[in-house]
Short mmCIF file of C-alpha atoms in Angstrom, two decimals:
data_model
loop_
_atom_site.label_atom_id
_atom_site.label_comp_id
_atom_site.label_asym_id
_atom_site.label_seq_id
_atom_site.Cartn_x
_atom_site.Cartn_y
_atom_site.Cartn_z
CA MET A 1 125.79 -94.11 132.84
CA LEU A 2 122.86 -93.09 130.36
CA LYS A 3 119.73 -91.14 132.36
CA ARG A 4 116.86 -93.12 131.27
CA LEU A 5 113.86 -91.20 132.35
CA LEU A 6 110.38 -92.69 131.60
CA THR A 7 107.27 -90.77 132.22
CA ILE A 8 104.05 -92.26 131.64
CA LEU A 9 101.47 -89.59 131.16
CA SER A 10 98.03 -91.48 131.73
CA ILE A 11 95.91 -88.86 133.31
CA ALA A 12 92.05 -88.69 133.15
CA ILE A 13 90.01 -86.73 130.89
CA LEU A 14 88.90 -84.80 133.72
CA PRO A 15 89.61 -81.32 134.97
CA PRO A 16 93.20 -81.25 136.38
CA ALA A 17 92.08 -80.69 140.06
CA SER A 18 90.00 -83.77 139.89
CA SER A 19 92.71 -86.26 138.89
CA ALA A 20 95.24 -87.70 141.01
CA TYR A 21 97.92 -88.25 138.15
CA ALA A 22 97.64 -84.59 137.69
CA GLU A 23 99.50 -84.10 141.08
CA ASP A 24 102.49 -86.31 140.03
CA ALA A 25 105.73 -84.17 139.57
CA GLN A 26 106.82 -84.83 135.85
CA PRO A 27 110.79 -85.76 135.38
CA ILE A 28 113.12 -82.94 135.37
CA SER A 29 110.55 -80.06 135.08
CA GLN A 30 109.28 -81.02 138.31
CA LYS A 31 105.81 -79.50 137.47
CA THR A 32 102.51 -81.57 137.69
CA CYS A 33 100.17 -81.88 134.81
CA ALA A 34 97.83 -79.53 136.57
CA GLN A 35 100.57 -76.76 136.48
CA LEU A 36 101.44 -77.87 133.00
CA LEU A 37 98.16 -77.49 131.44
CA ALA A 38 97.77 -74.20 133.25
CA ASP A 39 101.00 -73.08 131.64
CA TYR A 40 99.56 -74.43 128.45
CA LYS A 41 97.34 -71.62 127.98
CA GLN A 42 100.31 -69.02 127.65
CA LEU A 43 102.40 -71.14 125.00
CA PRO A 44 102.77 -68.90 121.98
CA PHE A 45 102.31 -71.57 119.17
CA THR A 46 99.28 -73.46 120.49
CA SER A 47 97.39 -72.77 117.15
CA VAL A 48 100.12 -74.52 114.96
CA LEU A 49 98.87 -77.89 114.05
CA PRO A 50 96.21 -77.72 116.67
CA LEU A 51 94.85 -81.06 118.53
CA ASP A 52 91.83 -81.47 120.54
CA GLU A 53 92.61 -82.51 124.23
CA GLY A 54 91.99 -86.42 124.66
CA PRO A 55 92.91 -89.53 123.53
CA ILE A 56 95.01 -89.82 120.16
CA ALA A 57 93.53 -92.50 117.82
CA ILE A 58 95.50 -94.02 115.15
CA GLY A 59 93.53 -96.03 112.63
CA GLY A 60 90.54 -95.96 115.13
CA ASP A 61 92.71 -97.66 118.01
CA THR A 62 93.72 -95.35 120.97
CA LYS A 63 96.39 -97.71 122.35
CA ASP A 64 99.65 -96.27 123.83
CA ILE A 65 101.87 -94.21 122.06
CA THR A 66 105.39 -93.73 122.99
CA ILE A 67 107.33 -90.74 121.85
CA GLY A 68 111.06 -90.40 122.86
CA PHE A 69 113.04 -86.85 123.36
CA SER A 70 116.42 -86.31 123.23
CA GLN A 71 117.43 -83.02 124.44
CA THR A 72 120.73 -81.33 124.12
CA ALA A 73 120.84 -81.37 128.18
CA PHE A 74 118.98 -80.26 131.09
CA ASN A 75 121.53 -77.96 132.28
CA HIS A 76 120.05 -74.60 131.22
CA PRO A 77 116.30 -73.41 132.18
CA TRP A 78 116.01 -72.65 128.34
CA ARG A 79 116.14 -76.18 127.59
CA VAL A 80 113.95 -77.23 130.90
CA SER A 81 111.18 -74.84 129.45
CA MET A 82 111.29 -76.78 126.01
CA LEU A 83 110.70 -79.88 127.89
CA GLU A 84 107.77 -78.41 129.98
CA SER A 85 106.18 -77.18 126.71
CA LEU A 86 106.36 -80.93 125.31
CA GLN A 87 105.13 -82.25 128.83
CA ALA A 88 102.15 -79.83 129.01
CA GLU A 89 101.19 -81.43 125.35
CA ALA A 90 101.31 -84.81 126.26
CA CYS A 91 99.34 -84.19 129.56
CA ARG A 92 96.47 -83.20 127.21
CA HIS A 93 96.69 -86.62 125.98
CA PRO A 94 96.03 -89.60 128.17
CA ASN A 95 97.60 -92.24 125.86
CA VAL A 96 100.77 -90.12 125.02
CA LYS A 97 103.95 -91.60 126.88
CA LEU A 98 107.25 -89.71 126.87
CA VAL A 99 110.60 -91.25 127.25
CA ILE A 100 113.03 -88.18 128.21
CA LEU A 101 116.98 -88.70 127.90
CA ASP A 102 119.33 -86.23 128.76
CA GLY A 103 122.30 -85.49 126.02
CA ASN A 104 124.37 -83.87 128.96
CA VAL A 105 126.01 -81.67 125.87
CA ASP A 106 127.99 -84.57 124.96
CA VAL A 107 127.66 -85.55 121.32
CA ALA A 108 128.61 -89.14 121.68
CA LYS A 109 126.22 -89.67 124.56
CA GLN A 110 123.26 -88.07 122.66
CA SER A 111 124.08 -90.33 119.70
CA ASN A 112 123.81 -93.56 121.92
CA ASP A 113 120.54 -91.79 123.51
CA VAL A 114 118.67 -91.99 120.09
CA ARG A 115 119.83 -95.50 119.39
CA ASP A 116 118.52 -96.39 123.11
CA LEU A 117 115.15 -94.58 122.32
CA LEU A 118 114.77 -97.09 119.08
CA ALA A 119 115.59 -100.16 120.88
CA ARG A 120 113.02 -99.00 123.20
CA GLY A 121 110.44 -99.21 120.46
CA VAL A 122 109.38 -95.63 120.47
CA ASN A 123 106.87 -94.46 117.80
CA ALA A 124 108.52 -91.43 117.11
CA VAL A 125 111.65 -89.18 118.08
CA LEU A 126 111.81 -85.48 119.09
CA LEU A 127 115.25 -84.55 118.76
CA SER A 128 117.32 -81.20 119.82
CA PRO A 129 120.66 -81.65 118.87
CA VAL A 130 123.86 -80.82 120.68
CA GLU A 131 125.54 -80.20 117.47
CA SER A 132 124.32 -80.37 113.88
CA ALA A 133 126.65 -82.36 111.80
CA ALA A 134 127.83 -84.93 114.68
CA LEU A 135 124.06 -86.00 114.96
CA VAL A 136 123.66 -87.01 111.44
CA PRO A 137 124.18 -90.58 111.98
CA ALA A 138 121.62 -91.06 114.53
CA ALA A 139 119.44 -88.99 112.60
CA ARG A 140 119.75 -91.53 109.73
CA ALA A 141 119.34 -94.35 111.91
CA VAL A 142 115.80 -92.84 112.84
CA GLN A 143 114.87 -92.47 109.44
CA SER A 144 115.95 -96.20 108.52
CA ALA A 145 113.73 -97.31 111.30
CA GLY A 146 110.87 -95.65 109.55
CA ILE A 147 109.58 -93.83 112.04
CA PRO A 148 108.78 -89.93 112.19
CA LEU A 149 112.10 -87.66 113.03
CA ILE A 150 111.13 -84.19 114.37
CA VAL A 151 114.37 -82.14 114.89
CA MET A 152 113.78 -78.84 117.10
CA ASP A 153 115.65 -75.46 117.75
CA ARG A 154 118.92 -76.89 116.05
CA ASP A 155 119.07 -78.65 112.60
CA VAL A 156 120.84 -81.46 111.42
CA PRO A 157 121.80 -81.79 107.85
CA THR A 158 120.14 -85.01 106.74
CA ASP A 159 116.81 -85.99 106.00
CA LYS A 160 114.32 -85.66 108.80
CA THR A 161 110.53 -85.87 108.62
CA LEU A 162 110.33 -82.30 109.91
CA PHE A 163 112.57 -79.21 111.22
CA ILE A 164 110.69 -76.69 113.56
CA GLY A 165 112.02 -73.35 114.91
CA GLN A 166 112.27 -69.77 114.33
CA SER A 167 114.71 -68.32 112.10
CA ASN A 168 117.71 -67.37 113.93
CA VAL A 169 118.92 -65.12 111.06
CA THR A 170 115.84 -63.19 110.73
CA MET A 171 115.89 -62.70 114.57
CA ALA A 172 119.84 -61.80 114.76
CA GLU A 173 119.06 -59.26 111.79
CA GLN A 174 116.56 -57.46 114.18
CA VAL A 175 118.90 -57.43 116.88
CA ALA A 176 121.66 -56.31 114.81
CA GLU A 177 119.87 -53.52 113.37
CA HIS A 178 119.02 -52.47 117.16
CA MET A 179 122.75 -52.30 117.60
CA ALA A 180 123.74 -50.54 114.40
CA LYS A 181 120.90 -47.94 115.19
CA ASP A 182 122.15 -47.17 118.76
CA LEU A 183 125.76 -46.82 117.73
CA GLY A 184 124.71 -44.51 114.91
CA GLY A 185 126.19 -46.81 112.04
CA LYS A 186 129.81 -47.02 113.76
CA GLY A 187 131.89 -48.17 116.50
CA ASN A 188 133.67 -51.27 117.68
CA ILE A 189 132.19 -54.45 118.90
CA VAL A 190 133.09 -57.93 120.04
CA VAL A 191 131.15 -60.96 119.73
CA ILE A 192 130.36 -63.93 121.80
CA THR A 193 128.84 -66.81 119.90
CA GLY A 194 126.93 -69.78 121.14
CA LEU A 195 128.55 -73.30 120.92
CA LYS A 196 130.59 -73.58 117.82
CA GLY A 197 129.02 -75.49 114.86
CA SER A 198 125.48 -75.49 116.36
CA SER A 199 122.85 -74.36 114.04
CA PRO A 200 121.89 -71.43 116.10
CA ALA A 201 125.06 -69.90 116.60
CA VAL A 202 126.00 -70.20 112.64
CA ASP A 203 122.53 -68.70 112.02
CA ARG A 204 122.81 -65.94 114.67
CA ASP A 205 126.23 -65.09 113.50
CA GLN A 206 125.05 -65.10 109.74
CA GLY A 207 122.21 -62.71 110.61
CA MET A 208 124.43 -60.10 112.20
CA LYS A 209 126.90 -60.26 109.27
CA ASN A 210 123.88 -59.48 107.02
CA VAL A 211 123.11 -56.31 108.85
CA LEU A 212 127.01 -55.48 109.19
CA ALA A 213 127.60 -55.58 105.59
CA LYS A 214 125.40 -52.43 105.48
CA TYR A 215 127.34 -50.61 108.07
CA PRO A 216 131.29 -50.63 107.12
CA ASP A 217 131.97 -48.39 109.87
CA ILE A 218 130.96 -50.80 112.49
CA LYS A 219 133.85 -53.20 113.24
CA VAL A 220 134.28 -56.48 114.83
CA LEU A 221 137.49 -56.41 117.36
CA ALA A 222 137.25 -59.88 118.32
CA VAL A 223 135.00 -63.29 118.39
CA GLY A 224 135.13 -66.18 120.67
CA ASP A 225 132.81 -69.21 121.48
CA GLY A 226 130.88 -68.52 124.77
CA GLN A 227 129.03 -72.26 124.42
CA TRP A 228 125.77 -70.61 125.40
CA ILE A 229 126.75 -70.39 129.28
CA ARG A 230 128.13 -67.74 131.68
CA GLU A 231 131.57 -69.27 132.30
CA PRO A 232 133.19 -69.41 129.30
CA ALA A 233 132.16 -65.67 128.67
CA VAL A 234 133.77 -64.16 131.50
CA PRO A 235 137.46 -64.95 130.57
CA LEU A 236 136.66 -64.26 127.04
CA MET A 237 135.53 -60.78 127.68
CA GLU A 238 138.45 -60.25 130.17
CA ASP A 239 140.69 -60.97 127.28
CA PHE A 240 138.73 -58.79 124.75
CA LEU A 241 139.06 -56.01 127.27
CA THR A 242 142.74 -56.24 127.73
CA ALA A 243 143.36 -56.57 123.94
CA HIS A 244 141.09 -53.52 123.20
CA SER A 245 140.42 -50.33 124.79
CA ASP A 246 137.76 -48.85 122.69
CA ILE A 247 134.72 -51.23 122.63
CA ASN A 248 131.20 -49.92 122.31
CA ALA A 249 129.04 -53.37 122.26
CA VAL A 250 128.95 -57.10 123.02
CA PHE A 251 126.81 -59.04 120.50
CA SER A 252 126.21 -61.99 122.29
CA HIS A 253 124.25 -65.31 121.43
CA ALA A 254 122.82 -65.96 124.92
CA GLU A 255 121.94 -63.75 127.81
CA GLU A 256 123.86 -65.99 130.08
CA SER A 257 126.89 -64.79 128.13
CA SER A 258 125.99 -61.16 128.52
CA TRP A 259 125.45 -61.18 132.15
CA GLY A 260 129.02 -62.87 132.25
CA ALA A 261 130.50 -60.28 129.95
CA GLN A 262 129.06 -57.45 132.22
CA LEU A 263 130.68 -59.22 135.13
CA ALA A 264 134.05 -58.90 133.44
CA ILE A 265 133.55 -55.32 132.40
CA ALA A 266 132.88 -54.63 136.13
CA ARG A 267 135.92 -56.40 137.28
CA ALA A 268 137.98 -54.66 134.70
CA LYS A 269 136.55 -51.11 136.01
CA ARG A 270 135.44 -50.19 132.63
CA CYS A 271 131.76 -49.52 133.58
CA GLY A 272 132.63 -46.01 132.52
CA ASP A 273 133.20 -47.19 129.04
CA HIS A 274 129.31 -47.78 128.72
CA ILE A 275 129.61 -50.71 126.49
CA ARG A 276 126.02 -51.67 125.14
CA HIS A 277 124.92 -55.52 125.38
CA TYR A 278 122.96 -57.07 122.37
CA THR A 279 121.76 -60.45 123.09
CA PHE A 280 119.28 -63.44 122.70
CA ASP A 281 117.19 -66.27 124.57
CA GLY A 282 113.84 -64.22 125.48
CA SER A 283 113.83 -65.07 129.21
CA ASN A 284 111.65 -62.71 131.82
CA ALA A 285 115.03 -62.19 133.47
CA GLY A 286 116.52 -60.93 130.07
CA PHE A 287 113.61 -58.99 129.73
CA LYS A 288 113.91 -57.54 133.04
CA SER A 289 117.60 -56.68 132.38
CA VAL A 290 116.51 -54.76 129.27
CA LYS A 291 113.97 -52.74 131.36
CA ALA A 292 116.98 -52.35 133.97
CA GLY A 293 119.42 -50.86 131.12
CA THR A 294 121.55 -53.97 131.44
CA PHE A 295 120.89 -55.07 128.10
CA SER A 296 120.04 -53.07 125.07
CA ALA A 297 118.27 -55.68 123.18
CA ASP A 298 117.03 -59.15 123.91
CA GLY A 299 116.14 -61.34 120.66
CA ASN A 300 112.82 -62.77 121.72
CA TYR A 301 113.76 -66.64 120.55
CA THR A 302 111.52 -68.84 122.43
CA PRO A 303 111.73 -72.31 123.67
CA PHE A 304 108.32 -73.10 123.88
CA ILE A 305 108.27 -75.29 120.73
CA ALA A 306 108.25 -78.55 121.75
CA ASP A 307 104.48 -78.69 121.84
CA VAL A 308 104.68 -78.22 118.49
CA GLY A 309 107.26 -80.95 117.76
CA LEU A 310 105.14 -83.56 119.56
CA ARG A 311 101.55 -82.33 117.42
CA ALA A 312 103.84 -82.64 114.56
CA ALA A 313 104.81 -86.43 115.30
CA LEU A 314 101.40 -87.14 116.17
CA TYR A 315 100.03 -85.49 113.02
CA LYS A 316 102.42 -88.17 111.02
CA LEU A 317 101.14 -91.22 112.77
CA MET A 318 97.68 -90.34 112.50
CA GLY A 319 98.39 -89.79 108.68
CA LYS A 320 97.53 -86.15 108.73
CA GLU A 321 98.76 -83.40 106.55
CA ILE A 322 101.34 -81.14 108.16
CA PRO A 323 100.06 -77.81 107.03
CA GLY A 324 102.71 -74.98 105.99
CA THR A 325 105.81 -77.15 105.55
CA GLN A 326 108.33 -75.89 102.83
CA ASP A 327 111.18 -77.17 101.37
CA TYR A 328 114.76 -75.26 102.46
CA ASP A 329 118.37 -75.42 102.15
CA MET A 330 118.62 -78.69 104.35
CA PRO A 331 117.33 -82.20 103.78
CA GLY A 332 113.59 -82.76 104.55
CA LYS A 333 110.86 -80.18 105.07
CA ARG A 334 110.74 -77.12 107.49
CA LEU A 335 108.04 -75.89 109.93
CA GLN A 336 109.16 -72.19 110.56
CA LEU A 337 107.47 -70.58 113.09
CA PRO A 338 107.00 -66.80 113.29
CA ASP A 339 109.75 -64.24 114.63
CA SER A 340 108.77 -62.60 118.06
CA PRO A 341 109.32 -58.67 118.42
CA THR A 342 113.06 -58.09 119.88
CA VAL A 343 112.47 -56.60 123.33
CA VAL A 344 114.00 -53.39 123.78
CA ALA A 345 113.19 -50.97 126.58
CA ASP A 346 110.08 -49.35 124.85
CA ASN A 347 108.39 -52.80 124.83
CA ALA A 348 110.03 -54.52 127.60
CA ASP A 349 107.08 -54.17 130.22
CA GLU A 350 104.71 -55.64 127.52
CA TRP A 351 107.09 -58.78 127.55
CA ILE A 352 107.73 -59.45 131.10
CA GLY A 353 106.13 -62.27 132.04
CA ARG A 354 105.73 -63.70 129.02
CA GLY A 355 109.12 -65.28 128.64
CA TRP A 356 110.61 -68.35 129.87
CA GLY A 357 112.16 -69.12 133.51
CA ASN A 358 111.24 -67.66 137.01
CA PHE A 359 114.37 -66.98 138.19
CA GLU A 360 115.54 -63.03 138.72
CA PRO A 361 118.19 -61.47 136.40
CA THR A 362 121.93 -61.34 137.73
CA LEU A 363 122.07 -57.65 139.40
CA ASP A 364 124.27 -55.34 137.08
CA PRO A 365 127.63 -55.18 138.73
CA CYS A 366 127.82 -51.66 137.37
CA LYS A 367 125.02 -50.25 139.09
#
């Protein structure tokens, strides 16, 4: 059954503590507008496409505006954190409503979800795809409806109003450079990718390859699809350990994969090999794992971009120009957000508390 979650954000333009609506928990995040507005101050890109707090006027009219958000899934706190940045922006504008649909990591469901949003008559669609190519027909349906389509984090290879995200290629290059330096330019690595076919997995792999092309003495022994989550990473790493007696590092596309790989290393009694972990996601727990020495580097790829996506949709609806957009190697326009510094031991303290998530890291089974 499709999850149809409708949240109508109609808070008064008063301090959050004075508004009854500010105390209502929002869907999925379960945070109130008071909490979300407090969090808004810490979001990294609020200066990008800025909007004053208050009702959004289109042609002088402040009637209700409904924005649909089709998310890959809400089975991962990174995805929930993206939603929180969206809800925080919506809480600033009392005539903005959100319709939030959970893709459940199912391409067919997410395709149906996008069409469901169109049937509801939303004014714009925000989309973070499960898988890039498979969402092309759904994206085309939005374009055919003549409303803004803002794609975030994972791109689709078809026309859209705007794609918003950081560069997974350059951020992967940063992480891979740290790995190459730590290894002294030589060694054996295994790779646990994100979901095969998703644009971040493709781009992070490309960024790593760009760097390894300069280090021919770093050998990739094996590659496996970790799907961004922990469970597949454990048996993958177990297989890698069985097949290879000399592994110096694991390059994982997600922190969850790195924690899973470390568990497999401990189970195989290979802690003494001192296999290094290079990863991505930018959670506070990941930064703590860097500080503890479990991870050697964490690509600081933030989920806090959906507030920018909502503002971009509102800019289009208001007839405002979106500055900073550019042509790129996909159809449509791109608004590329700045890279965040890779978190390593030297700057981990600086970044703990500025990432996403309030959970603690998995204890290092090798300690």
